[in-house]
Short mmCIF file of C-alpha atoms in Angstrom, two decimals:
data_model
loop_
_atom_site.label_atom_id
_atom_site.label_comp_id
_atom_site.label_asym_id
_atom_site.label_seq_id
_atom_site.Cartn_x
_atom_site.Cartn_y
_atom_site.Cartn_z
CA MET A 258 111.34 71.66 88.71
CA ALA A 259 108.80 72.82 86.13
CA CYS A 260 108.57 76.12 88.00
CA ALA A 261 112.30 76.65 87.60
CA VAL A 262 112.17 75.95 83.88
CA VAL A 263 108.96 77.77 83.01
CA GLY A 264 109.21 80.50 85.62
CA VAL A 265 107.46 81.08 88.89
CA ALA A 266 104.85 83.29 87.25
CA ALA A 267 103.57 80.33 85.26
CA CYS A 268 103.38 78.15 88.37
CA GLU A 269 101.68 80.89 90.36
CA GLN A 270 99.08 81.02 87.60
CA LYS A 271 98.19 77.36 88.25
CA ASN A 272 98.15 77.92 92.00
CA GLY A 273 95.95 81.01 91.83
CA GLY A 274 98.73 83.59 91.96
CA PRO A 275 100.73 85.09 94.75
CA GLU A 276 98.92 85.99 97.90
CA PRO A 277 99.39 89.60 99.01
CA VAL A 278 100.94 90.07 102.43
CA ASP A 279 99.49 92.63 104.83
CA ALA A 280 102.72 92.92 106.80
CA VAL A 281 104.54 94.67 103.97
CA PRO A 282 102.51 97.71 102.94
CA LEU A 283 103.97 99.91 100.25
CA GLU A 284 103.34 103.59 100.06
CA THR A 285 102.29 104.31 96.51
CA PRO A 286 99.76 106.86 95.31
CA MET A 287 98.26 104.12 93.12
CA ALA A 288 97.57 101.73 96.01
CA ALA A 289 94.33 99.80 95.77
CA THR A 290 92.22 98.64 98.68
CA ALA A 291 92.11 95.00 97.53
CA ASP A 292 95.09 93.43 95.84
CA PRO A 293 94.41 91.38 92.72
CA VAL A 294 95.26 87.73 92.21
CA ILE A 295 97.04 86.69 89.03
CA LYS A 296 94.73 84.39 87.11
CA ASP A 297 96.41 84.06 83.71
CA VAL A 298 99.66 85.81 82.78
CA HIS A 299 98.81 85.36 79.11
CA THR A 300 95.95 87.86 79.35
CA PRO A 301 96.69 91.59 79.40
CA GLU A 302 95.30 91.96 82.92
CA GLY A 303 97.17 88.95 84.32
CA TYR A 304 100.40 90.01 82.66
CA LEU A 305 100.17 93.55 84.00
CA VAL A 306 99.31 92.45 87.53
CA ALA A 307 102.25 90.00 87.56
CA ALA A 308 104.58 92.69 86.22
CA CYS A 309 103.38 95.13 88.91
CA TYR A 310 104.11 92.58 91.65
CA ASP A 311 107.65 92.21 90.26
CA ASP A 312 108.09 95.99 90.21
CA LEU A 313 106.86 96.30 93.79
CA TYR A 314 109.43 93.73 94.88
CA VAL A 315 112.27 95.49 93.05
CA LEU A 316 111.30 98.77 94.73
CA ALA A 317 111.13 97.23 98.22
CA ALA A 318 114.41 95.34 97.75
CA ALA A 319 116.14 98.46 96.40
CA LYS A 320 115.03 100.42 99.45
CA ALA A 321 116.24 97.66 101.78
CA ILE A 322 119.67 97.24 100.16
CA LYS A 323 120.30 100.98 99.81
CA ALA A 324 119.78 101.37 103.56
CA ARG A 325 122.16 98.53 104.43
CA SER A 326 124.84 97.97 101.79
CA PRO A 327 128.30 99.44 102.25
CA ASP A 328 129.04 98.96 98.52
CA PRO A 329 128.50 102.17 96.51
CA GLU A 330 128.08 100.21 93.26
CA ILE A 331 125.33 98.09 94.78
CA ARG A 332 123.58 101.19 96.11
CA ALA A 333 123.93 102.94 92.73
CA LEU A 334 122.44 99.97 90.88
CA ALA A 335 119.61 99.76 93.43
CA THR A 336 118.88 103.45 92.81
CA LEU A 337 118.83 102.87 89.04
CA LEU A 338 116.51 99.87 89.42
CA GLU A 339 114.28 101.87 91.73
CA THR A 340 113.99 104.76 89.27
CA GLN A 341 113.22 102.53 86.31
CA HIS A 342 110.74 100.33 88.17
CA VAL A 343 108.84 103.34 89.50
CA GLN A 344 108.37 104.36 85.85
CA SER A 345 107.44 100.83 84.81
CA LEU A 346 104.91 100.54 87.64
CA ALA A 347 103.33 103.85 86.60
CA ILE A 348 103.03 102.74 82.96
CA GLN A 349 101.57 99.37 83.91
CA SER A 350 99.17 101.05 86.33
CA THR A 351 97.90 103.22 83.50
CA PHE A 352 97.42 100.18 81.28
CA LEU A 353 95.49 98.42 84.06
CA ALA A 354 93.29 101.47 84.57
CA ASP A 355 92.60 101.60 80.82
CA LEU A 356 91.53 97.93 80.91
CA GLY A 357 89.12 98.70 83.74
CA GLY A 358 89.64 95.33 85.41
CA ALA A 359 92.02 94.48 88.20
CA ALA A 360 93.40 97.09 90.55
CA VAL A 361 97.11 97.74 90.85
CA PRO A 362 98.67 95.66 93.65
CA SER A 363 99.48 97.77 96.69
CA ARG A 364 101.66 95.31 98.57
CA LEU A 365 104.11 92.53 97.94
CA SER A 366 103.16 88.96 97.13
CA ALA A 367 103.97 86.45 99.88
CA ARG A 368 107.04 85.19 98.02
CA HIS A 369 108.36 88.68 97.36
CA ALA A 370 107.72 89.70 100.97
CA ALA A 371 109.74 86.68 102.10
CA TYR A 372 112.61 87.79 99.84
CA VAL A 373 112.61 91.26 101.40
CA ALA A 374 112.41 89.81 104.92
CA ASP A 375 115.36 87.53 104.14
CA LEU A 376 117.29 90.49 102.81
CA GLU A 377 116.62 92.57 105.89
CA ALA A 378 117.54 89.68 108.21
CA ALA A 379 120.73 88.66 106.35
CA ALA A 380 124.10 89.00 107.98
CA PRO A 381 125.89 92.14 106.74
CA ARG A 382 128.61 90.17 104.93
CA GLU A 383 125.98 88.09 103.05
CA ARG A 384 123.42 90.80 102.29
CA ASP A 385 124.86 92.08 99.00
CA ARG A 386 125.25 88.54 97.60
CA LEU A 387 121.69 87.68 98.64
CA TRP A 388 120.36 90.85 96.99
CA LEU A 389 122.24 89.99 93.78
CA ALA A 390 120.86 86.42 93.82
CA GLN A 391 117.33 87.71 94.40
CA GLN A 392 117.70 90.18 91.55
CA ILE A 393 118.90 87.42 89.22
CA THR A 394 115.87 85.32 90.17
CA VAL A 395 113.26 88.04 89.81
CA LEU A 396 114.78 89.62 86.70
CA LEU A 397 114.99 86.25 84.92
CA GLU A 398 111.34 85.60 85.78
CA SER A 399 110.39 89.11 84.75
CA SER A 400 112.24 88.83 81.45
CA LEU A 401 110.44 85.56 80.73
CA LEU A 402 107.08 87.11 81.65
CA HIS A 403 107.60 90.14 79.41
CA THR A 404 109.09 88.18 76.50
CA THR A 405 106.37 85.54 76.53
CA PHE A 406 103.62 88.13 76.70
CA SER A 407 105.18 90.22 73.92
CA LEU A 408 105.14 87.21 71.59
CA HIS A 409 101.38 86.79 71.97
CA ALA A 410 100.08 90.30 72.66
CA ASP A 411 97.45 91.69 70.31
CA ASP A 412 97.54 95.26 71.60
CA PRO A 413 100.50 97.03 69.95
CA ARG A 414 101.00 99.32 72.97
CA LEU A 415 101.20 96.38 75.39
CA LYS A 416 103.41 94.45 72.97
CA SER A 417 105.81 97.38 72.72
CA HIS A 418 105.84 97.85 76.50
CA ALA A 419 106.51 94.13 77.08
CA GLN A 420 109.37 94.13 74.57
CA ALA A 421 110.95 97.20 76.18
CA ALA A 422 110.49 95.76 79.67
CA SER A 423 112.13 92.48 78.63
CA LEU A 424 115.11 94.34 77.19
CA SER A 425 115.34 96.42 80.36
CA ALA A 426 115.34 93.25 82.51
CA GLN A 427 118.13 91.81 80.37
CA ASN A 428 120.18 95.00 80.73
CA HIS A 429 119.68 94.92 84.50
CA LEU A 430 120.79 91.28 84.55
CA ASP A 431 123.98 92.31 82.75
CA GLU A 432 124.65 94.89 85.47
CA ILE A 433 123.94 92.34 88.21
CA ARG A 434 126.37 89.92 86.60
CA ARG A 435 129.01 92.66 86.34
CA LEU A 436 128.76 93.26 90.09
CA GLY A 437 129.42 89.60 90.92
CA GLY A 438 126.12 88.03 90.03
CA ASP A 439 127.87 85.97 87.37
CA LYS A 440 129.11 83.73 90.19
CA LEU A 441 125.60 83.24 91.63
CA ARG A 442 122.63 81.10 90.71
CA PRO A 443 118.97 82.06 90.85
CA LEU A 444 117.22 81.15 94.09
CA ALA A 445 115.27 77.91 94.19
CA ALA A 446 111.57 78.37 93.50
#
């Protein structure tokens, strides 16, 4: 229950972070050979790695739903999310490179990979609702991650990025709710 209240990112911190999954490679020019583990989301490196994992999920889920959804509004929102999260991933990758610590994740965490697998395996009539529920879950967690980090960040550039990313997540949640997500609950952690 604490994970649901505090957010999965906080619980993953206690458990050593999400484990990358080899079965879901992502083709990004920034891919690293060894994916990092989130140690502490309150540090710049931990925050950025966690945010990158969220972005990788949004990109994979957008690709999956765009290929399968008959709803043009769902596909349009997925395209918007994809565009914005490619930009976010690039910015966060630059920040990570500047820190000189952890590499940028190159594949989904185990939990995110399970979400994408569920999405791809869902019955056609349930797929859009599942995608919306997943987006609510990940965007709420992402908003919490960015907001919490922005409140404690010392680096003004990271603070500004975290504030903008939190606002973006909230705007995306509004769009998800408009498309029927207001009738859905976040997935259980």
